[in-house]
Amino acid sequence: MGCTVIAGAFWGDEGKGKIVSYLALKDKVDVCVRTGSVNAAHTVHFEDKRYALHMVPSTFVYDKSRLLIAPGANVEVAQFLKEVEETGVRGRVGVDRQASIIESHHSALDRSDGYLKSLGTTGRGVGPAVQERAKRSAKLARDMPELKPFLADVAEEVNVAINSDKTVVLEGTQGLMLSLYHGSYPYVTSRDTSAAAICSECGVGPTRVDSVLVVFKAFITRVGAGDLSGELSKEEAVRRGWFETAAGTGRERRSAPFDFDLARRVAMIHGATEAALTKLDVLFPDCKGVTSHDKLSKEARNFVARVEEAVGVPVTIVGTGPGALDIVDRRGFV
Ligand code: IMP
Ligand code: MG
């Protein structure tokens, strides 16, 4: 029960989709609000199918979960409608009236503008759409006939859910190092990605939140331009099994070892109360599929302990493989 914010640690792609979908089934999440936009893809494996969700909240796997899109989010209507069909959630998904709309000229500009290209944006039009919103000339969900059946008052719904002791998740996107305010500017996305901003996008005040779960991955990846301390060559990344391509754009991800100093700062700014650590099995192959902390190797347990020491909060959920149930769930034990 209670309200949990899920926030990304570094440059995104930590596996928030997997963690949120696990919580959906395990904790029976009543309401989930997705923030951000189509530049992010959350990967969910469910019933032998892989979903890369740009719009629909990752708790769709639990069939009683009410799925909402935040007033601060940016909606690409065609992508939204496509995902609604793919996931079969029509009837339980809502879009806030004030969510703003990404139009085709936004993505065209994102792909043609030399400066935006030099930043390595995803080209999905999010930056130009946010610019338009800041100019107060953007279209909102309430202006779109296709969205009429989905319109909702998200702030009202989610606060009522919190008042009635429902289990609520506010699903953040990307990671703190891509935050417009706290990240590696100018190589960042077009909004703040901190836990506080996730709440703000949803219309949930800071006093209403019970936990802030920051999702780390056991190594760091980054797509797009900008510094990456300790960056490995592609050959070395492949050799270590760290080489990944992006779920949304298919681009190659750069990689680097876990950064303990940066992890401390990230946890501080998010106001983390707990942490998740995904892909531990990539660093320690003997952990693959392990579901209890005692069965992790000594080296793996040491790594978890070092992360806890850096971030100052318990690592409550550990990912040990791609499957939805490849998880060590230590909540209630640490
Ligand atoms: P934009 O958000 O498309 O404007 O891209 C700005 C920067 O954020 C680029 O470096 C992108 O690669 C990065 N970025 C945006 N969304 C994601 C994401 O979901 N995962 C990883 N990187 C992202
Ligand atoms: Mg992603």
mmCIF file of C-alpha atoms and ligand atoms in Angstrom:
data_model
loop_
_atom_site.group_PDB
_atom_site.id
_atom_site.type_symbol
_atom_site.label_atom_id
_atom_site.label_comp_id
_atom_site.label_asym_id
_atom_site.label_seq_id
_atom_site.Cartn_x
_atom_site.Cartn_y
_atom_site.Cartn_z
ATOM 1 C CA MET A 1 0.000 0.000 0.000
ATOM 2 C CA GLY A 2 1.009 3.607 -0.335
ATOM 3 C CA CYS A 3 2.509 5.717 -3.060
ATOM 4 C CA THR A 4 5.871 4.816 -4.587
ATOM 5 C CA VAL A 5 7.853 6.915 -7.039
ATOM 6 C CA ILE A 6 10.036 4.925 -9.444
ATOM 7 C CA ALA A 7 12.978 6.987 -10.676
ATOM 8 C CA GLY A 8 15.954 6.210 -12.903
ATOM 9 C CA ALA A 9 19.510 6.538 -11.641
ATOM 10 C CA PHE A 10 21.971 7.586 -14.338
ATOM 11 C CA TRP A 11 21.210 7.888 -18.092
ATOM 12 C CA GLY A 12 18.109 5.692 -18.168
ATOM 13 C CA ASP A 13 17.688 2.131 -19.402
ATOM 14 C CA GLU A 14 18.167 0.599 -15.972
ATOM 15 C CA GLY A 15 15.164 -1.687 -16.364
ATOM 16 C CA LYS A 16 12.406 0.417 -14.829
ATOM 17 C CA GLY A 17 9.850 -1.420 -16.982
ATOM 18 C CA LYS A 18 10.834 -4.746 -15.510
ATOM 19 C CA ILE A 19 10.765 -3.448 -11.931
ATOM 20 C CA VAL A 20 7.398 -1.697 -12.352
ATOM 21 C CA SER A 21 5.821 -4.754 -14.016
ATOM 22 C CA TYR A 22 7.138 -6.969 -11.225
ATOM 23 C CA LEU A 23 5.639 -4.651 -8.577
ATOM 24 C CA ALA A 24 2.362 -4.579 -10.527
ATOM 25 C CA LEU A 25 1.904 -8.339 -10.197
ATOM 26 C CA LYS A 26 3.514 -8.781 -6.792
ATOM 27 C CA ASP A 27 1.930 -5.826 -4.968
ATOM 28 C CA LYS A 28 -1.227 -5.577 -7.091
ATOM 29 C CA VAL A 29 -0.663 -1.951 -8.038
ATOM 30 C CA ASP A 30 -4.106 -0.298 -8.246
ATOM 31 C CA VAL A 31 -3.060 2.852 -10.079
ATOM 32 C CA CYS A 32 0.041 3.708 -12.109
ATOM 33 C CA VAL A 33 0.783 7.098 -13.643
ATOM 34 C CA ARG A 34 3.278 7.258 -16.467
ATOM 35 C CA THR A 35 5.259 10.485 -16.830
ATOM 36 C CA GLY A 36 7.576 11.700 -19.596
ATOM 37 C CA SER A 37 7.103 10.780 -23.197
ATOM 38 C CA VAL A 38 7.869 8.653 -26.244
ATOM 39 C CA ASN A 39 11.627 9.258 -26.142
ATOM 40 C CA ALA A 40 11.684 6.603 -23.399
ATOM 41 C CA ALA A 41 10.918 2.931 -23.958
ATOM 42 C CA HIS A 42 10.154 0.702 -20.987
ATOM 43 C CA THR A 43 10.734 -2.966 -21.731
ATOM 44 C CA VAL A 44 8.304 -5.441 -20.205
ATOM 45 C CA HIS A 45 8.364 -9.218 -20.729
ATOM 46 C CA PHE A 46 4.955 -10.720 -20.126
ATOM 47 C CA GLU A 47 3.439 -14.053 -21.140
ATOM 48 C CA ASP A 48 6.251 -14.789 -23.634
ATOM 49 C CA LYS A 49 5.893 -11.421 -25.284
ATOM 50 C CA ARG A 50 8.225 -8.456 -25.176
ATOM 51 C CA TYR A 51 6.738 -4.959 -25.066
ATOM 52 C CA ALA A 52 8.676 -1.696 -25.564
ATOM 53 C CA LEU A 53 6.273 0.808 -24.025
ATOM 54 C CA HIS A 54 6.596 4.484 -24.901
ATOM 55 C CA MET A 55 3.247 5.567 -23.455
ATOM 56 C CA VAL A 56 1.241 2.889 -21.632
ATOM 57 C CA PRO A 57 2.248 2.396 -17.958
ATOM 58 C CA SER A 58 4.261 -0.771 -17.241
ATOM 59 C CA THR A 59 1.712 -2.052 -14.691
ATOM 60 C CA PHE A 60 -0.603 -3.065 -17.570
ATOM 61 C CA VAL A 61 0.451 -6.680 -16.837
ATOM 62 C CA TYR A 62 -1.825 -6.637 -13.777
ATOM 63 C CA ASP A 63 -5.311 -6.613 -15.276
ATOM 64 C CA LYS A 64 -6.906 -4.592 -12.481
ATOM 65 C CA SER A 65 -4.385 -1.782 -12.644
ATOM 66 C CA ARG A 66 -5.801 1.624 -13.653
ATOM 67 C CA LEU A 67 -3.358 3.163 -16.142
ATOM 68 C CA LEU A 68 -2.942 6.914 -16.357
ATOM 69 C CA ILE A 69 -0.853 9.378 -18.318
ATOM 70 C CA ALA A 70 0.251 12.428 -16.367
ATOM 71 C CA PRO A 71 -0.759 16.025 -17.058
ATOM 72 C CA GLY A 72 2.951 16.813 -17.402
ATOM 73 C CA ALA A 73 3.461 14.086 -20.017
ATOM 74 C CA ASN A 74 3.686 14.568 -23.779
ATOM 75 C CA VAL A 75 1.433 12.297 -25.813
ATOM 76 C CA GLU A 76 2.051 11.064 -29.331
ATOM 77 C CA VAL A 77 -1.485 10.074 -30.254
ATOM 78 C CA ALA A 78 -0.737 7.382 -32.876
ATOM 79 C CA GLN A 79 1.814 5.680 -30.611
ATOM 80 C CA PHE A 80 -0.595 5.810 -27.677
ATOM 81 C CA LEU A 81 -3.457 4.251 -29.678
ATOM 82 C CA LYS A 82 -1.141 1.556 -31.071
ATOM 83 C CA GLU A 83 0.029 0.554 -27.592
ATOM 84 C CA VAL A 84 -3.525 0.566 -26.243
ATOM 85 C CA GLU A 85 -4.398 -2.074 -28.863
ATOM 86 C CA GLU A 86 -1.173 -4.070 -28.370
ATOM 87 C CA THR A 87 -1.675 -4.287 -24.633
ATOM 88 C CA GLY A 88 -5.476 -4.586 -24.792
ATOM 89 C CA VAL A 89 -6.061 -1.965 -22.099
ATOM 90 C CA ARG A 90 -8.847 0.116 -23.634
ATOM 91 C CA GLY A 91 -11.355 0.725 -20.838
ATOM 92 C CA ARG A 92 -8.767 1.079 -18.086
ATOM 93 C CA VAL A 93 -6.353 3.632 -19.522
ATOM 94 C CA GLY A 94 -6.794 7.382 -19.121
ATOM 95 C CA VAL A 95 -4.974 10.459 -20.380
ATOM 96 C CA ASP A 96 -5.039 13.685 -18.429
ATOM 97 C CA ARG A 97 -6.908 16.474 -20.203
ATOM 98 C CA GLN A 98 -3.878 18.730 -19.873
ATOM 99 C CA ALA A 99 -1.219 16.337 -21.180
ATOM 100 C CA SER A 100 0.328 17.987 -24.206
ATOM 101 C CA ILE A 101 0.527 16.634 -27.719
ATOM 102 C CA ILE A 102 3.510 15.808 -29.918
ATOM 103 C CA GLU A 103 2.751 16.510 -33.558
ATOM 104 C CA SER A 104 4.569 15.325 -36.665
ATOM 105 C CA HIS A 105 6.289 18.690 -37.176
ATOM 106 C CA HIS A 106 7.870 18.281 -33.728
ATOM 107 C CA SER A 107 9.534 15.002 -34.637
ATOM 108 C CA ALA A 108 10.498 16.325 -38.082
ATOM 109 C CA LEU A 109 12.266 19.253 -36.394
ATOM 110 C CA ASP A 110 13.895 16.976 -33.807
ATOM 111 C CA ARG A 111 15.410 14.963 -36.659
ATOM 112 C CA SER A 112 16.447 17.861 -38.930
ATOM 113 C CA ASP A 113 17.742 20.500 -36.495
ATOM 114 C CA GLY A 114 21.558 20.430 -36.452
ATOM 115 C CA TYR A 115 21.891 21.409 -32.802
ATOM 116 C CA LEU A 116 19.416 18.790 -31.582
ATOM 117 C CA LYS A 117 21.169 16.210 -33.753
ATOM 118 C CA SER A 118 24.506 17.124 -32.166
ATOM 119 C CA LEU A 119 23.010 16.294 -28.765
ATOM 120 C CA GLY A 120 22.012 12.875 -30.080
ATOM 121 C CA THR A 121 18.302 13.186 -29.269
ATOM 122 C CA THR A 122 16.000 10.256 -29.919
ATOM 123 C CA GLY A 123 14.306 12.243 -32.723
ATOM 124 C CA ARG A 124 10.836 11.560 -31.303
ATOM 125 C CA GLY A 125 9.942 15.255 -31.148
ATOM 126 C CA VAL A 126 9.789 15.600 -27.383
ATOM 127 C CA GLY A 127 12.131 18.612 -27.092
ATOM 128 C CA PRO A 128 10.315 20.674 -29.774
ATOM 129 C CA ALA A 129 6.924 19.726 -28.233
ATOM 130 C CA VAL A 130 8.077 20.871 -24.798
ATOM 131 C CA GLN A 131 9.317 24.119 -26.345
ATOM 132 C CA GLU A 132 5.880 24.666 -27.822
ATOM 133 C CA ARG A 133 4.281 23.975 -24.466
ATOM 134 C CA ALA A 134 6.549 26.519 -22.803
ATOM 135 C CA LYS A 135 5.437 29.038 -25.434
ATOM 136 C CA ARG A 136 1.831 28.167 -24.434
ATOM 137 C CA SER A 137 0.846 27.338 -27.999
ATOM 138 C CA ALA A 138 0.814 23.516 -27.674
ATOM 139 C CA LYS A 139 -2.279 21.388 -28.262
ATOM 140 C CA LEU A 140 -3.492 19.489 -25.236
ATOM 141 C CA ALA A 141 -5.164 16.085 -24.971
ATOM 142 C CA ARG A 142 -8.549 17.794 -24.510
ATOM 143 C CA ASP A 143 -8.198 19.289 -28.019
ATOM 144 C CA MET A 144 -7.842 15.879 -29.703
ATOM 145 C CA PRO A 145 -11.057 14.081 -30.799
ATOM 146 C CA GLU A 146 -9.221 10.678 -30.854
ATOM 147 C CA LEU A 147 -8.437 11.031 -27.165
ATOM 148 C CA LYS A 148 -11.962 11.944 -26.079
ATOM 149 C CA PRO A 149 -12.838 8.446 -24.773
ATOM 150 C CA PHE A 150 -9.678 8.405 -22.650
ATOM 151 C CA LEU A 151 -9.765 11.843 -21.001
ATOM 152 C CA ALA A 152 -9.249 11.831 -17.241
ATOM 153 C CA ASP A 153 -8.445 14.097 -14.319
ATOM 154 C CA VAL A 154 -5.264 12.368 -13.221
ATOM 155 C CA ALA A 155 -4.382 14.550 -10.221
ATOM 156 C CA GLU A 156 -7.882 14.008 -8.803
ATOM 157 C CA GLU A 157 -7.891 10.241 -9.468
ATOM 158 C CA VAL A 158 -4.459 9.578 -8.072
ATOM 159 C CA ASN A 159 -4.937 11.663 -4.926
ATOM 160 C CA VAL A 160 -8.288 9.969 -4.257
ATOM 161 C CA ALA A 161 -6.539 6.604 -4.683
ATOM 162 C CA ILE A 162 -3.843 7.607 -2.187
ATOM 163 C CA ASN A 163 -6.535 8.812 0.256
ATOM 164 C CA SER A 164 -8.247 5.438 0.052
ATOM 165 C CA ASP A 165 -5.025 3.509 0.805
ATOM 166 C CA LYS A 166 -4.688 2.131 -2.698
ATOM 167 C CA THR A 167 -1.317 1.010 -4.017
ATOM 168 C CA VAL A 168 -0.033 3.690 -6.350
ATOM 169 C CA VAL A 169 3.082 3.882 -8.523
ATOM 170 C CA LEU A 170 4.330 7.048 -10.214
ATOM 171 C CA GLU A 171 6.439 5.766 -13.099
ATOM 172 C CA GLY A 172 9.390 8.002 -13.958
ATOM 173 C CA THR A 173 11.359 7.819 -17.188
ATOM 174 C CA GLN A 174 15.060 8.182 -18.041
ATOM 175 C CA GLY A 175 17.551 8.847 -15.266
ATOM 176 C CA LEU A 176 18.738 11.737 -13.141
ATOM 177 C CA MET A 177 21.794 12.395 -15.332
ATOM 178 C CA LEU A 178 19.427 13.204 -18.211
ATOM 179 C CA SER A 179 17.589 15.788 -16.077
ATOM 180 C CA LEU A 180 17.348 19.267 -17.575
ATOM 181 C CA TYR A 181 18.303 20.688 -14.158
ATOM 182 C CA HIS A 182 20.583 18.113 -12.535
ATOM 183 C CA GLY A 183 22.050 16.160 -15.442
ATOM 184 C CA SER A 184 24.975 16.566 -17.814
ATOM 185 C CA TYR A 185 23.649 19.698 -19.572
ATOM 186 C CA PRO A 186 23.350 20.265 -22.517
ATOM 187 C CA TYR A 187 23.422 16.494 -23.159
ATOM 188 C CA VAL A 188 20.145 15.948 -21.340
ATOM 189 C CA THR A 189 16.469 15.530 -22.130
ATOM 190 C CA SER A 190 13.987 18.423 -22.170
ATOM 191 C CA ARG A 191 12.574 18.054 -18.652
ATOM 192 C CA ASP A 192 13.545 17.345 -15.066
ATOM 193 C CA THR A 193 13.633 13.594 -14.388
ATOM 194 C CA SER A 194 14.046 13.759 -10.588
ATOM 195 C CA ALA A 195 11.612 12.088 -8.176
ATOM 196 C CA ALA A 196 10.262 15.506 -7.183
ATOM 197 C CA ALA A 197 9.541 16.340 -10.820
ATOM 198 C CA ILE A 198 7.838 12.978 -11.353
ATOM 199 C CA CYS A 199 5.430 13.907 -8.524
ATOM 200 C CA SER A 200 4.936 17.362 -9.974
ATOM 201 C CA GLU A 201 4.115 15.957 -13.426
ATOM 202 C CA CYS A 202 1.423 13.770 -11.870
ATOM 203 C CA GLY A 203 -0.080 16.399 -9.544
ATOM 204 C CA VAL A 204 0.983 14.593 -6.375
ATOM 205 C CA GLY A 205 2.432 16.687 -3.546
ATOM 206 C CA PRO A 206 5.661 15.673 -1.783
ATOM 207 C CA THR A 207 3.819 14.902 1.470
ATOM 208 C CA ARG A 208 1.769 12.174 -0.268
ATOM 209 C CA VAL A 209 4.675 9.931 -1.217
ATOM 210 C CA ASP A 210 5.699 6.953 0.934
ATOM 211 C CA SER A 211 8.753 5.702 -0.912
ATOM 212 C CA VAL A 212 11.171 6.682 -3.638
ATOM 213 C CA LEU A 213 12.631 3.617 -5.322
ATOM 214 C CA VAL A 214 15.642 4.523 -7.448
ATOM 215 C CA VAL A 215 16.509 1.963 -10.110
ATOM 216 C CA PHE A 216 20.210 1.356 -10.743
ATOM 217 C CA LYS A 217 21.749 -1.076 -13.197
ATOM 218 C CA ALA A 218 24.895 -2.990 -12.201
ATOM 219 C CA PHE A 219 26.817 -1.099 -14.903
ATOM 220 C CA ILE A 220 26.121 2.178 -16.691
ATOM 221 C CA THR A 221 24.909 2.716 -20.248
ATOM 222 C CA ARG A 222 24.277 5.889 -22.191
ATOM 223 C CA VAL A 223 22.955 6.692 -25.660
ATOM 224 C CA GLY A 224 23.477 10.029 -27.401
ATOM 225 C CA ALA A 225 26.357 12.461 -26.905
ATOM 226 C CA GLY A 226 28.088 13.720 -23.727
ATOM 227 C CA ASP A 227 30.817 12.524 -21.355
ATOM 228 C CA LEU A 228 30.761 9.081 -19.828
ATOM 229 C CA SER A 229 33.411 8.581 -17.183
ATOM 230 C CA GLY A 230 35.253 5.246 -17.505
ATOM 231 C CA GLU A 231 33.672 4.524 -20.914
ATOM 232 C CA LEU A 232 34.617 1.126 -22.379
ATOM 233 C CA SER A 233 35.418 0.440 -26.012
ATOM 234 C CA LYS A 234 32.687 -1.414 -27.864
ATOM 235 C CA GLU A 235 34.946 -4.522 -28.028
ATOM 236 C CA GLU A 236 35.438 -4.481 -24.259
ATOM 237 C CA ALA A 237 31.702 -3.921 -23.677
ATOM 238 C CA VAL A 238 30.906 -6.902 -25.894
ATOM 239 C CA ARG A 239 33.536 -9.023 -24.110
ATOM 240 C CA ARG A 240 31.971 -8.208 -20.716
ATOM 241 C CA GLY A 241 28.427 -8.756 -21.937
ATOM 242 C CA TRP A 242 27.546 -5.093 -21.311
ATOM 243 C CA PHE A 243 26.893 -4.175 -24.928
ATOM 244 C CA GLU A 244 23.232 -3.177 -25.457
ATOM 245 C CA THR A 245 21.116 -1.525 -28.129
ATOM 246 C CA ALA A 246 18.282 0.877 -27.289
ATOM 247 C CA ALA A 247 14.765 -0.561 -26.917
ATOM 248 C CA GLY A 248 13.235 2.536 -28.541
ATOM 249 C CA THR A 249 15.594 3.638 -31.295
ATOM 250 C CA GLY A 250 17.831 0.580 -31.806
ATOM 251 C CA ARG A 251 20.927 2.766 -31.288
ATOM 252 C CA GLU A 252 24.051 1.250 -29.738
ATOM 253 C CA ARG A 253 24.464 2.076 -26.059
ATOM 254 C CA ARG A 254 27.830 3.188 -24.686
ATOM 255 C CA SER A 255 28.838 1.592 -21.398
ATOM 256 C CA ALA A 256 30.945 2.136 -18.287
ATOM 257 C CA PRO A 257 31.396 0.569 -14.859
ATOM 258 C CA PHE A 258 29.058 1.473 -11.989
ATOM 259 C CA ASP A 259 29.958 4.898 -10.539
ATOM 260 C CA PHE A 260 29.677 4.817 -6.753
ATOM 261 C CA ASP A 261 30.295 8.561 -6.222
ATOM 262 C CA LEU A 262 27.683 9.501 -8.763
ATOM 263 C CA ALA A 263 25.282 6.970 -7.229
ATOM 264 C CA ARG A 264 25.503 8.797 -3.904
ATOM 265 C CA ARG A 265 24.630 12.119 -5.531
ATOM 266 C CA VAL A 266 21.798 10.616 -7.557
ATOM 267 C CA ALA A 267 20.248 9.006 -4.472
ATOM 268 C CA MET A 268 20.539 12.310 -2.600
ATOM 269 C CA ILE A 269 18.791 14.414 -5.254
ATOM 270 C CA HIS A 270 16.037 11.841 -5.804
ATOM 271 C CA GLY A 271 15.571 11.554 -2.030
ATOM 272 C CA ALA A 272 15.818 7.772 -2.366
ATOM 273 C CA THR A 273 14.309 5.645 0.381
ATOM 274 C CA GLU A 274 15.303 2.370 -1.318
ATOM 275 C CA ALA A 275 17.098 1.157 -4.400
ATOM 276 C CA ALA A 276 16.712 -1.549 -7.003
ATOM 277 C CA LEU A 277 19.760 -3.020 -8.750
ATOM 278 C CA THR A 278 19.135 -4.704 -12.097
ATOM 279 C CA LYS A 279 21.275 -7.010 -14.257
ATOM 280 C CA LEU A 280 23.415 -8.257 -11.385
ATOM 281 C CA ASP A 281 23.727 -11.516 -13.363
ATOM 282 C CA VAL A 282 25.549 -9.641 -16.139
ATOM 283 C CA LEU A 283 28.356 -8.806 -13.678
ATOM 284 C CA PHE A 284 28.122 -12.125 -11.832
ATOM 285 C CA PRO A 285 26.881 -14.868 -14.187
ATOM 286 C CA ASP A 286 26.622 -17.318 -11.269
ATOM 287 C CA CYS A 287 23.689 -15.210 -10.000
ATOM 288 C CA LYS A 288 21.506 -15.850 -13.025
ATOM 289 C CA GLY A 289 17.952 -16.713 -12.006
ATOM 290 C CA VAL A 290 18.749 -16.628 -8.265
ATOM 291 C CA THR A 291 15.758 -15.491 -6.182
ATOM 292 C CA SER A 292 17.126 -15.390 -2.644
ATOM 293 C CA HIS A 293 19.849 -13.168 -1.257
ATOM 294 C CA ASP A 294 21.673 -16.023 0.524
ATOM 295 C CA LYS A 295 22.101 -17.840 -2.773
ATOM 296 C CA LEU A 296 23.976 -14.929 -4.381
ATOM 297 C CA SER A 297 27.746 -15.451 -4.559
ATOM 298 C CA LYS A 298 29.903 -13.687 -1.979
ATOM 299 C CA GLU A 299 31.253 -11.312 -4.671
ATOM 300 C CA ALA A 300 27.733 -10.396 -5.745
ATOM 301 C CA ARG A 301 26.628 -9.780 -2.156
ATOM 302 C CA ASN A 302 29.707 -7.586 -1.635
ATOM 303 C CA PHE A 303 28.771 -5.556 -4.685
ATOM 304 C CA VAL A 304 25.242 -5.054 -3.370
ATOM 305 C CA ALA A 305 26.693 -3.986 0.003
ATOM 306 C CA ARG A 306 28.996 -1.450 -1.687
ATOM 307 C CA VAL A 307 26.039 0.028 -3.564
ATOM 308 C CA GLU A 308 24.090 0.283 -0.318
ATOM 309 C CA GLU A 309 26.981 2.014 1.375
ATOM 310 C CA ALA A 310 27.240 4.548 -1.480
ATOM 311 C CA VAL A 311 23.545 5.343 -1.715
ATOM 312 C CA GLY A 312 22.799 5.161 2.003
ATOM 313 C CA VAL A 313 19.555 3.182 1.584
ATOM 314 C CA PRO A 314 18.815 -0.538 1.273
ATOM 315 C CA VAL A 315 18.896 -2.323 -2.056
ATOM 316 C CA THR A 316 15.516 -4.000 -1.756
ATOM 317 C CA ILE A 317 15.057 -5.476 -5.237
ATOM 318 C CA VAL A 318 17.795 -7.163 -7.271
ATOM 319 C CA GLY A 319 17.409 -8.285 -10.892
ATOM 320 C CA THR A 320 19.101 -11.582 -11.729
ATOM 321 C CA GLY A 321 17.885 -12.225 -15.277
ATOM 322 C CA PRO A 322 15.515 -11.031 -18.000
ATOM 323 C CA GLY A 323 12.500 -13.045 -16.802
ATOM 324 C CA ALA A 324 9.836 -11.241 -14.786
ATOM 325 C CA LEU A 325 10.509 -13.500 -11.800
ATOM 326 C CA ASP A 326 14.315 -13.389 -11.949
ATOM 327 C CA ILE A 327 14.283 -11.157 -8.882
ATOM 328 C CA VAL A 328 15.588 -11.183 -5.343
ATOM 329 C CA ASP A 329 12.932 -9.335 -3.343
ATOM 330 C CA ARG A 330 14.408 -8.295 0.000
ATOM 331 C CA ARG A 331 11.608 -5.937 1.012
ATOM 332 C CA GLY A 332 10.676 -6.605 4.580
ATOM 333 C CA PHE A 333 14.113 -8.146 5.253
ATOM 334 C CA VAL A 334 16.470 -5.162 4.990
HETATM 335 P P1 IMP B 1 15.594 13.617 -26.233
HETATM 336 O O1 IMP B 1 15.050 13.293 -24.889
HETATM 337 O O2 IMP B 1 15.030 12.749 -27.329
HETATM 338 O O3 IMP B 1 15.549 15.074 -26.551
HETATM 339 O O4 IMP B 1 17.159 13.233 -26.204
HETATM 340 C C1 IMP B 1 18.079 13.931 -25.358
HETATM 341 C C2 IMP B 1 19.072 12.959 -24.736
HETATM 342 O O5 IMP B 1 18.390 12.095 -23.846
HETATM 343 C C3 IMP B 1 19.772 12.035 -25.743
HETATM 344 O O6 IMP B 1 21.080 11.770 -25.265
HETATM 345 C C4 IMP B 1 18.940 10.774 -25.688
HETATM 346 O O7 IMP B 1 19.696 9.639 -26.068
HETATM 347 C C5 IMP B 1 18.610 10.739 -24.204
HETATM 348 N N1 IMP B 1 17.388 9.979 -23.902
HETATM 349 C C6 IMP B 1 16.100 10.388 -24.011
HETATM 350 N N2 IMP B 1 15.252 9.428 -23.612
HETATM 351 C C7 IMP B 1 16.006 8.388 -23.235
HETATM 352 C C8 IMP B 1 15.707 7.095 -22.686
HETATM 353 O O8 IMP B 1 14.566 6.715 -22.464
HETATM 354 N N3 IMP B 1 16.764 6.293 -22.424
HETATM 355 C C9 IMP B 1 18.033 6.692 -22.630
HETATM 356 N N4 IMP B 1 18.361 7.883 -23.120
HETATM 357 C C10 IMP B 1 17.354 8.724 -23.422
HETATM 358 MG MG MG B 2 14.655 2.620 -22.218
#
